[in-house]
């Protein structure tokens, strides 16, 4: 679907005046309304799970395109990088920087709604939950969602955020067109029909191709989902995995290895009336599986074996069959419980069964190995269709996404790094590709083998940003292979170990 002329007009505004003729002091004066004061808590950044932190040189919160152009011009003059950040949900150092940070939180409007052609145009900084709320007033909805809706649209589409459903692609595949502010201040329009290489590079470009100013995205009439949940033995799931994955439009599996069971969540579209979970039952369950569990996890920091029994307790508490009917977002989203370390990998769907068998064998011995860790719960499995986005982990193949977590009770530090390292070794042995927003240790030599268009992506980035203004430490480390203390992720850890070259990609 091509963008309509009215949308193209909205996405391709010209700069007013020549900012290159302004003095640096004049630029600072013009930007003063959007510079966060150095003594403000907002001048420092922590991601949602408080696993990574940074103190940028300056934090900008622009509200319009001209302020963004001025920020880019200032960065060029002062030889600074600019990190574009939405809501800071990434559980890695993807959003961190020691230079300029541009927060998109004030560029958050829904601009165009076209129910007939089933698309909307919104700012790149709009939060998904706000977009969902506004779409509902027009009886519209996004086709699929990830586990949470606190992310900004720009972050969703530039990290290949995904939901679940073997016939559904990553969320960025529903994007029809983009307007992008390049490092040199040029506003460009791109889609599958215009600047296609830039479009496919931006959709999972980690913010390294430009600032996503506007997004034209496909929507459809609002719908309800009927979700059924049941707990089944792991071996039964493994024997019938393909049938289970295809038994509904959206299938998510929560695996509790400690209990040898899997919670199967299957959702299909329905015209049934809403049937929410009873509020009294929900509040009791929340106390027993959230507040009480967090206390137990805190105690497990001192008595690690307790983590095993906590997992069995939660699996038992959530084992009863359940059916819920609700609007699409309420069913597709998931409760992340509390702050956590997490990593997720995408493997070819045909390897899923063999990989799960390998994981089971590893998890049965992991707590007893040298520096072993009792893993938390559950292991999440989701599924998606192949897409053609260059750096999407689902590029060109049906995908099984496997994610593990280690909770941080009350935000306190926990052991996780060696556990994630071992998990990563297993995932890479099954041709796993890492989720770009989550921690991993791969560099360009490994990524080149996993992504057929990796070199094409690098060429586009170097073309549109030859000076590297939009490349933060994370991008420089993983995409361009820079190594050393300056790009090591421990730079942004509150509790950090000394730099170790052996742990760099």
GROMACS .gro file of C-alpha atoms in nm:
model
  505
    1UNK     CA    1   0.000   0.000   0.000
    2UNK     CA    2   0.143   0.338  -0.101
    3UNK     CA    3   0.113   0.643   0.122
    4UNK     CA    4  -0.149   0.892   0.009
    5UNK     CA    5  -0.042   1.241  -0.107
    6UNK     CA    6  -0.174   1.399   0.214
    7UNK     CA    7   0.047   1.167   0.419
    8UNK     CA    8   0.349   1.233   0.201
    9UNK     CA    9   0.292   1.604   0.245
   10UNK     CA   10   0.287   1.556   0.623
   11UNK     CA   11   0.601   1.344   0.614
   12UNK     CA   12   0.811   1.575   0.398
   13UNK     CA   13   0.829   1.921   0.548
   14UNK     CA   14   1.109   2.161   0.454
   15UNK     CA   15   1.337   2.326   0.706
   16UNK     CA   16   1.256   2.687   0.785
   17UNK     CA   17   1.567   2.899   0.742
   18UNK     CA   18   1.928   2.787   0.725
   19UNK     CA   19   2.042   2.670   1.068
   20UNK     CA   20   2.399   2.634   0.944
   21UNK     CA   21   2.424   3.013   0.949
   22UNK     CA   22   2.334   3.029   1.319
   23UNK     CA   23   2.609   3.067   1.577
   24UNK     CA   24   2.658   2.789   1.828
   25UNK     CA   25   2.545   3.017   2.112
   26UNK     CA   26   2.229   3.099   1.914
   27UNK     CA   27   2.157   2.729   1.874
   28UNK     CA   28   2.196   2.675   2.248
   29UNK     CA   29   1.956   2.963   2.312
   30UNK     CA   30   1.699   2.821   2.071
   31UNK     CA   31   1.731   2.479   2.234
   32UNK     CA   32   1.709   2.602   2.593
   33UNK     CA   33   1.335   2.515   2.623
   34UNK     CA   34   1.410   2.149   2.549
   35UNK     CA   35   1.732   2.105   2.749
   36UNK     CA   36   1.673   1.911   3.070
   37UNK     CA   37   1.839   2.098   3.361
   38UNK     CA   38   2.151   1.922   3.485
   39UNK     CA   39   2.010   1.902   3.840
   40UNK     CA   40   1.689   1.733   3.725
   41UNK     CA   41   1.645   1.357   3.781
   42UNK     CA   42   1.557   1.339   3.408
   43UNK     CA   43   1.915   1.444   3.326
   44UNK     CA   44   2.019   1.091   3.419
   45UNK     CA   45   1.890   0.779   3.250
   46UNK     CA   46   1.804   0.431   3.376
   47UNK     CA   47   1.625   0.168   3.175
   48UNK     CA   48   1.296   0.024   3.301
   49UNK     CA   49   1.454  -0.271   3.481
   50UNK     CA   50   1.728  -0.045   3.624
   51UNK     CA   51   1.999  -0.273   3.489
   52UNK     CA   52   2.179   0.000   3.291
   53UNK     CA   53   2.236   0.365   3.378
   54UNK     CA   54   2.403   0.665   3.221
   55UNK     CA   55   2.457   1.038   3.271
   56UNK     CA   56   2.448   1.194   2.923
   57UNK     CA   57   2.637   1.516   2.859
   58UNK     CA   58   2.303   1.682   2.776
   59UNK     CA   59   1.951   1.540   2.763
   60UNK     CA   60   1.720   1.705   2.508
   61UNK     CA   61   1.342   1.667   2.501
   62UNK     CA   62   1.239   1.831   2.172
   63UNK     CA   63   0.876   1.887   2.082
   64UNK     CA   64   0.914   1.959   1.709
   65UNK     CA   65   1.119   1.882   1.403
   66UNK     CA   66   1.312   2.211   1.404
   67UNK     CA   67   1.446   2.149   1.752
   68UNK     CA   68   1.562   1.805   1.638
   69UNK     CA   69   1.745   1.963   1.346
   70UNK     CA   70   1.914   2.207   1.581
   71UNK     CA   71   2.026   1.921   1.809
   72UNK     CA   72   2.178   1.738   1.514
   73UNK     CA   73   2.353   2.054   1.395
   74UNK     CA   74   2.493   2.117   1.743
   75UNK     CA   75   2.620   1.760   1.768
   76UNK     CA   76   2.799   1.793   1.434
   77UNK     CA   77   2.969   2.114   1.542
   78UNK     CA   78   3.079   1.978   1.877
   79UNK     CA   79   3.169   1.632   1.741
   80UNK     CA   80   2.921   1.458   1.966
   81UNK     CA   81   2.706   1.152   1.914
   82UNK     CA   82   2.329   1.165   1.961
   83UNK     CA   83   2.142   0.873   2.114
   84UNK     CA   84   1.772   0.867   2.028
   85UNK     CA   85   1.568   0.724   2.315
   86UNK     CA   86   1.197   0.663   2.360
   87UNK     CA   87   1.075   0.513   2.686
   88UNK     CA   88   1.396   0.327   2.776
   89UNK     CA   89   1.246  -0.021   2.796
   90UNK     CA   90   1.542  -0.206   2.641
   91UNK     CA   91   1.696  -0.436   2.904
   92UNK     CA   92   2.046  -0.376   2.761
   93UNK     CA   93   2.265  -0.067   2.719
   94UNK     CA   94   2.103   0.001   2.378
   95UNK     CA   95   1.968   0.338   2.496
   96UNK     CA   96   2.275   0.447   2.692
   97UNK     CA   97   2.525   0.715   2.594
   98UNK     CA   98   2.789   0.939   2.743
   99UNK     CA   99   2.720   1.214   2.485
  100UNK     CA  100   2.391   1.379   2.378
  101UNK     CA  101   2.060   1.202   2.443
  102UNK     CA  102   1.746   1.294   2.249
  103UNK     CA  103   1.428   1.181   2.426
  104UNK     CA  104   1.125   1.159   2.194
  105UNK     CA  105   0.864   1.167   2.472
  106UNK     CA  106   0.722   1.506   2.367
  107UNK     CA  107   0.682   1.405   2.001
  108UNK     CA  108   0.386   1.184   2.077
  109UNK     CA  109   0.082   1.269   1.866
  110UNK     CA  110  -0.155   1.070   1.648
  111UNK     CA  111  -0.163   1.279   1.328
  112UNK     CA  112  -0.379   1.101   1.069
  113UNK     CA  113  -0.651   0.836   1.100
  114UNK     CA  114  -0.790   0.670   0.787
  115UNK     CA  115  -1.038   0.394   0.884
  116UNK     CA  116  -1.132   0.330   0.521
  117UNK     CA  117  -0.777   0.258   0.405
  118UNK     CA  118  -0.690   0.114   0.746
  119UNK     CA  119  -0.380   0.309   0.837
  120UNK     CA  120  -0.280   0.583   1.078
  121UNK     CA  121   0.013   0.824   1.095
  122UNK     CA  122   0.169   0.891   1.433
  123UNK     CA  123   0.482   1.049   1.577
  124UNK     CA  124   0.774   0.819   1.645
  125UNK     CA  125   0.766   0.912   2.013
  126UNK     CA  126   0.407   0.808   2.084
  127UNK     CA  127   0.374   0.533   2.343
  128UNK     CA  128   0.200   0.220   2.219
  129UNK     CA  129  -0.046   0.227   2.508
  130UNK     CA  130  -0.144   0.585   2.419
  131UNK     CA  131  -0.180   0.493   2.053
  132UNK     CA  132  -0.394   0.191   2.146
  133UNK     CA  133  -0.618   0.413   2.358
  134UNK     CA  134  -0.665   0.665   2.076
  135UNK     CA  135  -0.724   0.393   1.819
  136UNK     CA  136  -0.997   0.247   2.038
  137UNK     CA  137  -1.192   0.575   2.012
  138UNK     CA  138  -1.198   0.514   1.635
  139UNK     CA  139  -1.286   0.143   1.680
  140UNK     CA  140  -0.942   0.048   1.544
  141UNK     CA  141  -0.653  -0.163   1.673
  142UNK     CA  142  -0.304  -0.281   1.583
  143UNK     CA  143  -0.295  -0.633   1.440
  144UNK     CA  144  -0.055  -0.767   1.703
  145UNK     CA  145   0.131  -0.650   2.012
  146UNK     CA  146   0.433  -0.745   2.218
  147UNK     CA  147   0.423  -0.827   2.587
  148UNK     CA  148   0.422  -0.463   2.699
  149UNK     CA  149   0.287  -0.139   2.555
  150UNK     CA  150   0.498   0.119   2.736
  151UNK     CA  151   0.745   0.146   2.446
  152UNK     CA  152   0.762   0.435   2.205
  153UNK     CA  153   0.666   0.353   1.847
  154UNK     CA  154   1.015   0.440   1.723
  155UNK     CA  155   1.171   0.191   1.963
  156UNK     CA  156   0.920  -0.079   1.871
  157UNK     CA  157   0.996  -0.070   1.502
  158UNK     CA  158   1.375  -0.017   1.525
  159UNK     CA  159   1.432  -0.325   1.746
  160UNK     CA  160   1.201  -0.575   1.570
  161UNK     CA  161   0.965  -0.595   1.867
  162UNK     CA  162   0.738  -0.896   1.820
  163UNK     CA  163   0.429  -1.058   1.960
  164UNK     CA  164   0.335  -1.420   1.908
  165UNK     CA  165   0.150  -1.607   1.635
  166UNK     CA  166   0.309  -1.834   1.377
  167UNK     CA  167   0.127  -1.646   1.099
  168UNK     CA  168   0.216  -1.299   1.234
  169UNK     CA  169   0.537  -1.114   1.154
  170UNK     CA  170   0.727  -0.871   1.379
  171UNK     CA  171   0.539  -0.548   1.450
  172UNK     CA  172   0.759  -0.345   1.216
  173UNK     CA  173   0.625  -0.539   0.918
  174UNK     CA  174   0.297  -0.345   0.951
  175UNK     CA  175   0.478  -0.015   0.890
  176UNK     CA  176   0.386   0.127   0.549
  177UNK     CA  177   0.615   0.429   0.543
  178UNK     CA  178   0.840   0.647   0.756
  179UNK     CA  179   0.972   0.998   0.769
  180UNK     CA  180   1.329   0.999   0.890
  181UNK     CA  181   1.553   1.285   0.998
  182UNK     CA  182   1.905   1.201   0.883
  183UNK     CA  183   2.222   1.304   1.063
  184UNK     CA  184   2.275   1.597   0.825
  185UNK     CA  185   1.929   1.739   0.904
  186UNK     CA  186   1.759   1.617   0.586
  187UNK     CA  187   1.405   1.486   0.626
  188UNK     CA  188   1.347   1.190   0.397
  189UNK     CA  189   1.046   0.975   0.318
  190UNK     CA  190   1.092   0.600   0.279
  191UNK     CA  191   0.874   0.296   0.219
  192UNK     CA  192   0.881  -0.030   0.028
  193UNK     CA  193   0.832   0.181  -0.287
  194UNK     CA  194   1.068   0.471  -0.220
  195UNK     CA  195   1.416   0.458  -0.060
  196UNK     CA  196   1.350   0.089   0.004
  197UNK     CA  197   1.702   0.014   0.127
  198UNK     CA  198   1.679   0.289   0.388
  199UNK     CA  199   1.333   0.167   0.488
  200UNK     CA  200   1.444  -0.192   0.544
  201UNK     CA  201   1.755  -0.078   0.728
  202UNK     CA  202   1.560   0.155   0.957
  203UNK     CA  203   1.292  -0.097   1.057
  204UNK     CA  204   1.545  -0.281   1.272
  205UNK     CA  205   1.827  -0.027   1.273
  206UNK     CA  206   1.857   0.043   1.648
  207UNK     CA  207   1.820   0.415   1.574
  208UNK     CA  208   2.143   0.426   1.374
  209UNK     CA  209   1.994   0.545   1.044
  210UNK     CA  210   1.808   0.853   1.171
  211UNK     CA  211   1.535   0.987   1.394
  212UNK     CA  212   1.196   0.831   1.321
  213UNK     CA  213   0.977   1.141   1.301
  214UNK     CA  214   0.652   0.991   1.169
  215UNK     CA  215   0.522   0.639   1.110
  216UNK     CA  216   0.244   0.530   0.879
  217UNK     CA  217   0.127   0.193   1.011
  218UNK     CA  218  -0.144  -0.055   0.916
  219UNK     CA  219  -0.440  -0.095   1.153
  220UNK     CA  220  -0.768  -0.282   1.138
  221UNK     CA  221  -1.112  -0.277   1.301
  222UNK     CA  222  -1.097  -0.335   1.675
  223UNK     CA  223  -1.142  -0.698   1.778
  224UNK     CA  224  -1.171  -0.920   2.083
  225UNK     CA  225  -0.971  -1.231   2.162
  226UNK     CA  226  -1.073  -1.544   2.348
  227UNK     CA  227  -0.777  -1.686   2.536
  228UNK     CA  228  -0.771  -2.028   2.694
  229UNK     CA  229  -0.495  -2.128   2.935
  230UNK     CA  230  -0.407  -2.477   3.050
  231UNK     CA  231  -0.105  -2.647   3.204
  232UNK     CA  232   0.033  -2.957   3.035
  233UNK     CA  233   0.339  -3.182   3.089
  234UNK     CA  234   0.655  -3.074   2.909
  235UNK     CA  235   0.694  -3.409   2.731
  236UNK     CA  236   0.339  -3.383   2.597
  237UNK     CA  237   0.411  -3.035   2.462
  238UNK     CA  238   0.728  -3.158   2.295
  239UNK     CA  239   0.550  -3.453   2.131
  240UNK     CA  240   0.275  -3.227   1.992
  241UNK     CA  241   0.461  -2.898   1.950
  242UNK     CA  242   0.364  -2.826   1.591
  243UNK     CA  243  -0.005  -2.897   1.652
  244UNK     CA  244  -0.004  -2.676   1.962
  245UNK     CA  245   0.170  -2.385   1.787
  246UNK     CA  246  -0.090  -2.398   1.510
  247UNK     CA  247  -0.397  -2.457   1.729
  248UNK     CA  248  -0.473  -2.083   1.759
  249UNK     CA  249  -0.380  -1.751   1.601
  250UNK     CA  250  -0.168  -1.648   1.899
  251UNK     CA  251   0.009  -1.915   2.105
  252UNK     CA  252   0.246  -1.839   2.389
  253UNK     CA  253   0.414  -2.103   2.607
  254UNK     CA  254   0.537  -2.047   2.962
  255UNK     CA  255   0.775  -2.329   3.050
  256UNK     CA  256   0.846  -2.414   3.416
  257UNK     CA  257   1.140  -2.660   3.396
  258UNK     CA  258   1.140  -2.697   3.776
  259UNK     CA  259   0.787  -2.839   3.756
  260UNK     CA  260   0.829  -3.017   3.421
  261UNK     CA  261   0.520  -2.833   3.299
  262UNK     CA  262   0.420  -2.576   3.036
  263UNK     CA  263   0.142  -2.319   3.058
  264UNK     CA  264  -0.021  -2.303   2.714
  265UNK     CA  265  -0.193  -1.973   2.629
  266UNK     CA  266  -0.395  -1.987   2.306
  267UNK     CA  267  -0.593  -1.690   2.173
  268UNK     CA  268  -0.827  -1.657   1.875
  269UNK     CA  269  -1.046  -1.376   1.750
  270UNK     CA  270  -1.403  -1.395   1.868
  271UNK     CA  271  -1.735  -1.210   1.871
  272UNK     CA  272  -1.814  -1.337   2.220
  273UNK     CA  273  -1.885  -1.071   2.484
  274UNK     CA  274  -1.603  -0.975   2.718
  275UNK     CA  275  -1.538  -1.220   2.998
  276UNK     CA  276  -1.269  -1.071   3.225
  277UNK     CA  277  -1.109  -1.252   3.514
  278UNK     CA  278  -1.293  -1.182   3.840
  279UNK     CA  279  -1.140  -0.883   4.020
  280UNK     CA  280  -1.145  -1.050   4.363
  281UNK     CA  281  -0.971  -1.358   4.228
  282UNK     CA  282  -0.725  -1.141   4.038
  283UNK     CA  283  -0.625  -0.938   4.346
  284UNK     CA  284  -0.569  -1.252   4.556
  285UNK     CA  285  -0.364  -1.411   4.276
  286UNK     CA  286  -0.161  -1.091   4.241
  287UNK     CA  287  -0.070  -1.101   4.610
  288UNK     CA  288   0.019  -1.470   4.607
  289UNK     CA  289   0.212  -1.471   4.277
  290UNK     CA  290   0.362  -1.123   4.288
  291UNK     CA  291   0.421  -0.969   4.632
  292UNK     CA  292   0.479  -1.296   4.813
  293UNK     CA  293   0.697  -1.428   4.530
  294UNK     CA  294   0.912  -1.115   4.530
  295UNK     CA  295   0.976  -1.163   4.901
  296UNK     CA  296   1.073  -1.526   4.842
  297UNK     CA  297   1.305  -1.425   4.556
  298UNK     CA  298   1.471  -1.175   4.787
  299UNK     CA  299   1.534  -1.456   5.035
  300UNK     CA  300   1.669  -1.672   4.751
  301UNK     CA  301   1.958  -1.427   4.715
  302UNK     CA  302   2.084  -1.579   5.043
  303UNK     CA  303   1.946  -1.935   5.002
  304UNK     CA  304   1.966  -2.005   4.623
  305UNK     CA  305   1.790  -2.341   4.645
  306UNK     CA  306   1.475  -2.153   4.742
  307UNK     CA  307   1.446  -2.031   4.378
  308UNK     CA  308   1.369  -2.388   4.270
  309UNK     CA  309   1.076  -2.418   4.509
  310UNK     CA  310   0.947  -2.069   4.426
  311UNK     CA  311   0.918  -2.172   4.062
  312UNK     CA  312   0.726  -2.486   4.156
  313UNK     CA  313   0.497  -2.279   4.377
  314UNK     CA  314   0.416  -2.030   4.100
  315UNK     CA  315   0.362  -2.311   3.847
  316UNK     CA  316   0.116  -2.473   4.088
  317UNK     CA  317  -0.062  -2.141   4.165
  318UNK     CA  318  -0.117  -2.077   3.794
  319UNK     CA  319  -0.202  -2.433   3.688
  320UNK     CA  320  -0.582  -2.415   3.686
  321UNK     CA  321  -0.752  -2.395   3.343
  322UNK     CA  322  -0.876  -2.048   3.257
  323UNK     CA  323  -1.071  -1.876   2.978
  324UNK     CA  324  -1.073  -1.499   2.935
  325UNK     CA  325  -1.235  -1.285   2.662
  326UNK     CA  326  -1.124  -0.926   2.618
  327UNK     CA  327  -1.017  -0.652   2.381
  328UNK     CA  328  -0.708  -0.751   2.185
  329UNK     CA  329  -0.452  -0.553   2.382
  330UNK     CA  330  -0.559  -0.689   2.720
  331UNK     CA  331  -0.503  -1.044   2.596
  332UNK     CA  332  -0.184  -0.994   2.394
  333UNK     CA  333   0.004  -0.811   2.668
  334UNK     CA  334   0.169  -1.003   2.952
  335UNK     CA  335   0.257  -0.928   3.313
  336UNK     CA  336   0.634  -0.883   3.349
  337UNK     CA  337   0.592  -0.901   3.730
  338UNK     CA  338   0.890  -0.687   3.838
  339UNK     CA  339   1.240  -0.568   3.741
  340UNK     CA  340   1.451  -0.834   3.576
  341UNK     CA  341   1.752  -0.923   3.369
  342UNK     CA  342   1.639  -1.088   3.047
  343UNK     CA  343   1.776  -1.215   2.721
  344UNK     CA  344   1.593  -1.361   2.422
  345UNK     CA  345   1.699  -1.545   2.109
  346UNK     CA  346   1.525  -1.633   1.784
  347UNK     CA  347   1.593  -1.978   1.641
  348UNK     CA  348   1.455  -2.140   1.324
  349UNK     CA  349   1.119  -2.293   1.407
  350UNK     CA  350   1.227  -2.635   1.277
  351UNK     CA  351   1.500  -2.646   1.545
  352UNK     CA  352   1.260  -2.570   1.831
  353UNK     CA  353   1.206  -2.927   1.953
  354UNK     CA  354   1.575  -3.020   1.949
  355UNK     CA  355   1.667  -2.694   2.117
  356UNK     CA  356   1.413  -2.744   2.396
  357UNK     CA  357   1.549  -3.092   2.464
  358UNK     CA  358   1.900  -2.948   2.488
  359UNK     CA  359   1.779  -2.671   2.721
  360UNK     CA  360   1.606  -2.921   2.948
  361UNK     CA  361   1.925  -3.124   2.981
  362UNK     CA  362   2.125  -2.810   3.058
  363UNK     CA  363   1.878  -2.671   3.310
  364UNK     CA  364   1.875  -2.997   3.505
  365UNK     CA  365   2.250  -2.965   3.567
  366UNK     CA  366   2.307  -2.587   3.563
  367UNK     CA  367   2.256  -2.527   3.940
  368UNK     CA  368   2.524  -2.789   4.020
  369UNK     CA  369   2.788  -2.674   3.771
  370UNK     CA  370   3.082  -2.447   3.865
  371UNK     CA  371   2.940  -2.097   3.922
  372UNK     CA  372   2.599  -2.246   3.850
  373UNK     CA  373   2.277  -2.053   3.905
  374UNK     CA  374   1.923  -2.158   3.989
  375UNK     CA  375   1.728  -2.017   3.693
  376UNK     CA  376   1.412  -1.816   3.751
  377UNK     CA  377   1.078  -1.877   3.582
  378UNK     CA  378   0.920  -1.911   3.342
  379UNK     CA  379   1.101  -1.959   3.013
  380UNK     CA  380   0.889  -1.787   2.751
  381UNK     CA  381   0.833  -1.926   2.402
  382UNK     CA  382   0.672  -1.723   2.125
  383UNK     CA  383   0.643  -1.776   1.751
  384UNK     CA  384   0.640  -1.560   1.440
  385UNK     CA  385   0.631  -1.574   1.061
  386UNK     CA  386   0.927  -1.491   0.835
  387UNK     CA  387   0.976  -1.131   0.726
  388UNK     CA  388   1.206  -0.937   0.491
  389UNK     CA  389   1.343  -0.674   0.731
  390UNK     CA  390   1.720  -0.687   0.697
  391UNK     CA  391   1.821  -0.722   1.063
  392UNK     CA  392   1.502  -0.874   1.196
  393UNK     CA  393   1.584  -1.192   1.389
  394UNK     CA  394   1.293  -1.348   1.196
  395UNK     CA  395   1.434  -1.251   0.855
  396UNK     CA  396   1.359  -1.523   0.602
  397UNK     CA  397   1.249  -1.795   0.844
  398UNK     CA  398   0.967  -1.908   1.070
  399UNK     CA  399   1.089  -1.837   1.418
  400UNK     CA  400   1.067  -1.965   1.772
  401UNK     CA  401   1.164  -1.698   2.024
  402UNK     CA  402   1.302  -1.826   2.355
  403UNK     CA  403   1.358  -1.590   2.646
  404UNK     CA  404   1.491  -1.640   2.998
  405UNK     CA  405   1.488  -1.406   3.296
  406UNK     CA  406   1.647  -1.352   3.635
  407UNK     CA  407   1.429  -1.133   3.855
  408UNK     CA  408   1.570  -0.846   4.060
  409UNK     CA  409   1.360  -0.853   4.378
  410UNK     CA  410   1.314  -0.497   4.506
  411UNK     CA  411   1.559  -0.386   4.236
  412UNK     CA  412   1.854  -0.556   4.406
  413UNK     CA  413   2.144  -0.714   4.213
  414UNK     CA  414   2.135  -1.087   4.139
  415UNK     CA  415   2.361  -1.334   3.963
  416UNK     CA  416   2.278  -1.382   3.596
  417UNK     CA  417   2.574  -1.325   3.363
  418UNK     CA  418   2.719  -1.676   3.357
  419UNK     CA  419   2.368  -1.824   3.323
  420UNK     CA  420   2.299  -1.600   3.021
  421UNK     CA  421   2.639  -1.683   2.875
  422UNK     CA  422   2.564  -2.054   2.880
  423UNK     CA  423   2.217  -1.996   2.741
  424UNK     CA  424   2.370  -1.791   2.458
  425UNK     CA  425   2.610  -2.074   2.368
  426UNK     CA  426   2.316  -2.311   2.330
  427UNK     CA  427   2.114  -2.062   2.127
  428UNK     CA  428   2.398  -1.990   1.886
  429UNK     CA  429   2.446  -2.366   1.834
  430UNK     CA  430   2.092  -2.371   1.692
  431UNK     CA  431   2.152  -2.074   1.456
  432UNK     CA  432   2.005  -1.836   1.710
  433UNK     CA  433   1.985  -1.463   1.643
  434UNK     CA  434   1.971  -1.226   1.942
  435UNK     CA  435   1.687  -0.985   2.015
  436UNK     CA  436   1.850  -0.649   1.944
  437UNK     CA  437   1.710  -0.473   2.251
  438UNK     CA  438   1.842  -0.741   2.488
  439UNK     CA  439   2.196  -0.828   2.600
  440UNK     CA  440   2.416  -1.052   2.388
  441UNK     CA  441   2.785  -1.083   2.300
  442UNK     CA  442   2.785  -1.112   1.920
  443UNK     CA  443   2.995  -0.886   1.703
  444UNK     CA  444   3.003  -0.818   1.328
  445UNK     CA  445   3.191  -1.136   1.237
  446UNK     CA  446   2.916  -1.354   1.385
  447UNK     CA  447   2.627  -1.130   1.278
  448UNK     CA  448   2.751  -1.125   0.918
  449UNK     CA  449   2.698  -1.503   0.906
  450UNK     CA  450   2.349  -1.484   1.060
  451UNK     CA  451   2.205  -1.199   0.850
  452UNK     CA  452   2.229  -1.215   0.469
  453UNK     CA  453   2.185  -0.835   0.448
  454UNK     CA  454   2.419  -0.740   0.731
  455UNK     CA  455   2.672  -0.582   0.494
  456UNK     CA  456   2.391  -0.399   0.311
  457UNK     CA  457   2.276  -0.257   0.644
  458UNK     CA  458   2.626  -0.134   0.731
  459UNK     CA  459   2.659   0.030   0.389
  460UNK     CA  460   2.330   0.219   0.436
  461UNK     CA  461   2.431   0.336   0.783
  462UNK     CA  462   2.768   0.458   0.657
  463UNK     CA  463   2.600   0.636   0.367
  464UNK     CA  464   2.339   0.826   0.569
  465UNK     CA  465   2.563   0.889   0.871
  466UNK     CA  466   2.925   0.885   0.751
  467UNK     CA  467   3.056   1.052   1.068
  468UNK     CA  468   2.883   0.806   1.301
  469UNK     CA  469   2.685   1.072   1.484
  470UNK     CA  470   2.397   0.833   1.562
  471UNK     CA  471   2.609   0.540   1.681
  472UNK     CA  472   2.625   0.491   2.053
  473UNK     CA  473   2.846   0.245   2.238
  474UNK     CA  474   2.609  -0.047   2.181
  475UNK     CA  475   2.590   0.003   1.804
  476UNK     CA  476   2.963   0.062   1.774
  477UNK     CA  477   3.031  -0.256   1.970
  478UNK     CA  478   2.791  -0.497   1.800
  479UNK     CA  479   2.762  -0.357   1.446
  480UNK     CA  480   3.106  -0.204   1.393
  481UNK     CA  481   3.314  -0.430   1.619
  482UNK     CA  482   3.474  -0.162   1.837
  483UNK     CA  483   3.631  -0.315   2.146
  484UNK     CA  484   3.773  -0.168   2.461
  485UNK     CA  485   3.668   0.000   2.786
  486UNK     CA  486   3.480   0.280   2.607
  487UNK     CA  487   3.229   0.046   2.442
  488UNK     CA  488   3.209  -0.227   2.704
  489UNK     CA  489   2.854  -0.256   2.843
  490UNK     CA  490   2.990  -0.252   3.199
  491UNK     CA  491   3.050   0.121   3.147
  492UNK     CA  492   2.677   0.165   3.211
  493UNK     CA  493   2.634  -0.083   3.496
  494UNK     CA  494   2.568   0.046   3.844
  495UNK     CA  495   2.742  -0.260   3.991
  496UNK     CA  496   3.022  -0.322   3.743
  497UNK     CA  497   3.316  -0.559   3.727
  498UNK     CA  498   3.650  -0.452   3.580
  499UNK     CA  499   3.680  -0.453   3.201
  500UNK     CA  500   3.773  -0.796   3.064
  501UNK     CA  501   3.860  -0.814   2.690
  502UNK     CA  502   3.768  -1.184   2.684
  503UNK     CA  503   3.404  -1.095   2.752
  504UNK     CA  504   3.375  -0.849   2.463
  505UNK     CA  505   3.228  -0.955   2.125
   0.00000   0.00000   0.00000
